[in-house]
Amino acid sequence: DWDGFRESLLQILEDPDTSIPEEWIVEPGSSASIFHTTSWKGPSTLTLLLLDTTTSGSCERSARVKQFLIAGDGDGNTPLHLACANLEPCVGTTEDIFAASIDFSVIKNLLLLAPETLGMANNVGDTPMHLLLASEAFRRNDSIAVEAAAEEAIESLMMMAKHLSVLQNDAGLTILHVAIANRCHERVLVRLLNMAPDEIATIADKNGMLP
Protein backbone atom coordinates (compact mmCIF):
# COMPACT_ATOMS: atom_id res chain seq x y z
CA ASP A 1 0.00 0.00 0.00
CA TRP A 2 2.27 2.78 -1.26
CA ASP A 3 -0.34 5.49 -0.62
CA GLY A 4 -0.69 4.52 3.03
CA PHE A 5 3.07 4.35 3.38
CA ARG A 6 3.40 7.83 1.89
CA GLU A 7 0.90 9.23 4.39
CA SER A 8 2.86 7.68 7.26
CA LEU A 9 6.08 9.23 5.98
CA LEU A 10 4.48 12.67 5.71
CA GLN A 11 3.25 12.41 9.30
CA ILE A 12 6.75 11.51 10.51
CA LEU A 13 8.24 14.34 8.47
CA GLU A 14 5.98 16.84 10.24
CA ASP A 15 7.41 15.72 13.61
CA PRO A 16 11.12 14.79 13.34
CA ASP A 17 11.06 13.38 16.90
CA THR A 18 8.57 10.68 15.91
CA SER A 19 10.09 7.20 16.02
CA ILE A 20 10.28 5.13 12.86
CA PRO A 21 7.76 2.23 13.19
CA GLU A 22 9.53 -0.96 14.25
CA GLU A 23 7.67 -3.03 11.65
CA TRP A 24 9.51 -1.10 8.94
CA ILE A 25 12.88 -2.07 10.31
CA VAL A 26 14.85 -5.31 10.64
CA GLU A 27 18.31 -5.83 12.04
CA PRO A 28 20.85 -4.54 9.50
CA GLY A 29 22.12 -7.37 7.31
CA SER A 30 19.53 -9.93 8.43
CA SER A 31 17.00 -9.39 5.66
CA ALA A 32 15.51 -6.74 3.40
CA SER A 33 14.60 -3.52 5.20
CA ILE A 34 12.09 -0.92 4.06
CA PHE A 35 15.00 0.85 2.33
CA HIS A 36 15.68 -2.26 0.24
CA THR A 37 12.01 -2.72 -0.60
CA THR A 38 11.37 0.84 -1.74
CA SER A 39 14.64 1.03 -3.70
CA TRP A 40 13.67 -2.15 -5.53
CA LYS A 41 9.93 -1.73 -6.08
CA GLY A 42 8.82 1.72 -4.91
CA PRO A 43 8.24 4.83 -7.03
CA SER A 44 11.32 7.07 -7.02
CA THR A 45 9.39 9.94 -5.39
CA LEU A 46 8.44 7.66 -2.50
CA THR A 47 12.00 6.37 -2.04
CA LEU A 48 13.27 9.96 -1.96
CA LEU A 49 10.60 10.86 0.60
CA LEU A 50 11.65 7.88 2.74
CA LEU A 51 15.30 8.95 2.66
CA ASP A 52 14.40 12.57 3.42
CA THR A 53 12.08 11.61 6.27
CA THR A 54 14.38 9.12 7.99
CA THR A 55 17.54 11.24 7.75
CA SER A 56 15.94 14.44 9.05
CA GLY A 57 16.03 15.15 12.75
CA SER A 58 18.65 13.71 15.08
CA CYS A 59 22.16 12.60 14.14
CA GLU A 60 21.39 9.32 15.86
CA ARG A 61 18.52 8.66 13.46
CA SER A 62 20.71 9.48 10.42
CA ALA A 63 23.43 7.15 11.69
CA ARG A 64 20.90 4.34 12.11
CA VAL A 65 19.64 4.85 8.57
CA LYS A 66 23.23 4.64 7.31
CA GLN A 67 23.42 1.16 8.84
CA PHE A 68 20.57 -0.01 6.62
CA LEU A 69 21.97 1.62 3.50
CA ILE A 70 25.25 -0.27 3.79
CA ALA A 71 23.64 -3.55 4.86
CA GLY A 72 22.93 -6.33 2.39
CA ASP A 73 19.67 -8.26 2.15
CA GLY A 74 19.57 -12.06 1.91
CA ASP A 75 21.38 -11.89 -1.42
CA GLY A 76 23.91 -9.36 -0.19
CA ASN A 77 22.33 -6.50 -2.13
CA THR A 78 22.35 -3.03 -0.62
CA PRO A 79 19.56 -0.58 -1.49
CA LEU A 80 21.95 0.90 -4.07
CA HIS A 81 22.35 -2.52 -5.75
CA LEU A 82 18.58 -2.83 -6.02
CA ALA A 83 18.03 0.70 -7.28
CA CYS A 84 20.64 0.11 -10.00
CA ALA A 85 19.25 -3.29 -11.00
CA ASN A 86 15.69 -1.98 -11.30
CA LEU A 87 16.51 1.16 -13.29
CA GLU A 88 14.32 1.72 -16.33
CA PRO A 89 14.21 4.54 -18.87
CA CYS A 90 11.47 7.13 -18.39
CA VAL A 91 9.22 6.81 -21.42
CA GLY A 92 7.96 10.03 -22.96
CA THR A 93 4.40 10.61 -24.07
CA THR A 94 5.33 12.04 -27.46
CA GLU A 95 7.42 11.00 -30.43
CA ASP A 96 10.02 13.60 -29.51
CA ILE A 97 13.42 11.90 -29.23
CA PHE A 98 14.11 13.95 -26.11
CA ALA A 99 10.85 12.98 -24.39
CA ALA A 100 12.56 10.06 -22.62
CA SER A 101 15.41 10.02 -20.15
CA ILE A 102 16.59 8.18 -17.02
CA ASP A 103 15.69 9.11 -13.45
CA PHE A 104 18.90 8.80 -11.42
CA SER A 105 17.54 10.72 -8.41
CA VAL A 106 17.36 7.71 -6.06
CA ILE A 107 20.82 6.47 -7.04
CA LYS A 108 22.31 9.93 -6.55
CA ASN A 109 20.77 10.28 -3.10
CA LEU A 110 21.85 6.81 -2.00
CA LEU A 111 25.40 7.61 -3.10
CA LEU A 112 25.36 10.89 -1.21
CA LEU A 113 24.24 9.15 1.98
CA ALA A 114 26.45 6.06 1.65
CA PRO A 115 29.11 6.50 -1.07
CA GLU A 116 31.01 3.40 0.07
CA THR A 117 28.22 1.16 -1.22
CA LEU A 118 29.34 1.79 -4.81
CA GLY A 119 32.25 -0.59 -4.26
CA MET A 120 30.40 -3.22 -2.22
CA ALA A 121 29.81 -6.66 -3.76
CA ASN A 122 26.74 -8.83 -3.23
CA ASN A 123 26.78 -12.60 -2.66
CA VAL A 124 27.80 -13.32 -6.27
CA GLY A 125 30.38 -10.57 -6.42
CA ASP A 126 28.33 -8.00 -8.33
CA THR A 127 28.85 -4.35 -7.47
CA PRO A 128 26.08 -1.83 -8.10
CA MET A 129 27.89 -0.90 -11.35
CA HIS A 130 27.56 -4.49 -12.61
CA LEU A 131 23.81 -4.33 -12.01
CA LEU A 132 23.46 -0.82 -13.42
CA LEU A 133 25.00 -1.84 -16.74
CA ALA A 134 22.68 -4.84 -16.89
CA SER A 135 19.58 -2.72 -16.23
CA GLU A 136 16.90 -1.92 -18.79
CA ALA A 137 17.89 1.76 -18.71
CA PHE A 138 21.34 0.96 -20.09
CA ARG A 139 20.13 -1.39 -22.83
CA ARG A 140 20.51 -0.01 -26.33
CA ASN A 141 17.38 1.62 -27.79
CA ASP A 142 16.42 4.39 -30.20
CA SER A 143 16.38 7.22 -27.64
CA ILE A 144 19.25 9.67 -28.01
CA ALA A 145 18.31 11.29 -24.68
CA VAL A 146 18.40 8.00 -22.78
CA GLU A 147 21.76 7.10 -24.28
CA ALA A 148 23.18 10.53 -23.39
CA ALA A 149 21.90 10.23 -19.81
CA ALA A 150 23.42 6.77 -19.46
CA GLU A 151 26.76 7.99 -20.82
CA GLU A 152 26.83 10.94 -18.42
CA ALA A 153 26.02 8.66 -15.49
CA ILE A 154 28.73 6.13 -16.25
CA GLU A 155 31.24 8.95 -16.70
CA SER A 156 30.38 10.34 -13.26
CA LEU A 157 30.66 6.92 -11.63
CA MET A 158 33.97 6.20 -13.33
CA MET A 159 35.33 9.49 -12.03
CA MET A 160 34.30 8.44 -8.52
CA ALA A 161 35.80 4.96 -8.66
CA LYS A 162 37.74 4.07 -11.80
CA HIS A 163 39.29 1.05 -10.07
CA LEU A 164 35.89 -0.66 -9.93
CA SER A 165 35.91 -1.07 -13.71
CA VAL A 166 38.40 -3.95 -13.49
CA LEU A 167 36.75 -5.63 -10.50
CA GLN A 168 35.46 -9.12 -11.38
CA ASN A 169 32.40 -10.83 -9.93
CA ASP A 170 32.31 -14.54 -9.00
CA ALA A 171 31.92 -15.46 -12.68
CA GLY A 172 34.96 -13.37 -13.55
CA LEU A 173 32.91 -10.69 -15.28
CA THR A 174 33.99 -7.06 -15.29
CA ILE A 175 31.51 -4.28 -15.96
CA LEU A 176 32.70 -4.29 -19.59
CA HIS A 177 31.73 -7.97 -19.94
CA VAL A 178 28.31 -7.12 -18.47
CA ALA A 179 27.83 -4.05 -20.67
CA ILE A 180 28.57 -5.96 -23.88
CA ALA A 181 26.53 -9.03 -22.88
CA ASN A 182 23.50 -6.82 -22.20
CA ARG A 183 23.80 -4.80 -25.44
CA CYS A 184 24.56 -1.58 -23.61
CA HIS A 185 24.35 1.83 -25.29
CA GLU A 186 27.25 2.30 -27.70
CA ARG A 187 28.30 5.62 -26.18
CA VAL A 188 28.47 3.96 -22.75
CA LEU A 189 30.81 1.30 -24.14
CA VAL A 190 33.01 3.95 -25.73
CA ARG A 191 33.08 5.93 -22.49
CA LEU A 192 34.04 2.82 -20.51
CA LEU A 193 36.89 2.00 -22.88
CA ASN A 194 38.15 5.58 -22.84
CA MET A 195 38.06 6.02 -19.06
CA ALA A 196 38.85 2.56 -17.67
CA PRO A 197 42.40 1.22 -17.27
CA ASP A 198 43.69 -0.32 -20.51
CA GLU A 199 43.65 -3.79 -18.96
CA ILE A 200 39.84 -3.87 -18.91
CA ALA A 201 39.74 -5.14 -22.50
CA THR A 202 42.16 -8.01 -21.76
CA ILE A 203 40.61 -9.45 -18.59
CA ALA A 204 39.13 -12.92 -19.14
CA ASP A 205 36.18 -14.31 -17.20
CA LYS A 206 36.09 -17.75 -15.50
CA ASN A 207 35.46 -19.36 -18.91
CA GLY A 208 38.42 -17.62 -20.49
CA MET A 209 36.20 -15.22 -22.42
CA LEU A 210 37.44 -11.72 -23.11
CA PRO A 211 34.90 -8.90 -23.33
PDB file of C-alpha atoms in Angstrom, residues 2 37-47 86 106:
ATOM      1  CA  TRP A   2       2.269   2.784  -1.265  1.00  0.00           C
ATOM      2  CA  THR A  37      12.010  -2.717  -0.601  1.00  0.00           C
ATOM      3  CA  THR A  38      11.374   0.841  -1.738  1.00  0.00           C
ATOM      4  CA  SER A  39      14.640   1.026  -3.696  1.00  0.00           C
ATOM      5  CA  TRP A  40      13.669  -2.151  -5.529  1.00  0.00           C
ATOM      6  CA  LYS A  41       9.928  -1.725  -6.076  1.00  0.00           C
ATOM      7  CA  GLY A  42       8.820   1.718  -4.913  1.00  0.00           C
ATOM      8  CA  PRO A  43       8.239   4.831  -7.026  1.00  0.00           C
ATOM      9  CA  SER A  44      11.317   7.073  -7.015  1.00  0.00           C
ATOM     10  CA  THR A  45       9.387   9.940  -5.393  1.00  0.00           C
ATOM     11  CA  LEU A  46       8.436   7.658  -2.504  1.00  0.00           C
ATOM     12  CA  THR A  47      11.997   6.374  -2.036  1.00  0.00           C
ATOM     13  CA  ASN A  86      15.686  -1.984 -11.301  1.00  0.00           C
ATOM     14  CA  VAL A 106      17.362   7.707  -6.064  1.00  0.00           C
TER      15      VAL A 106
END
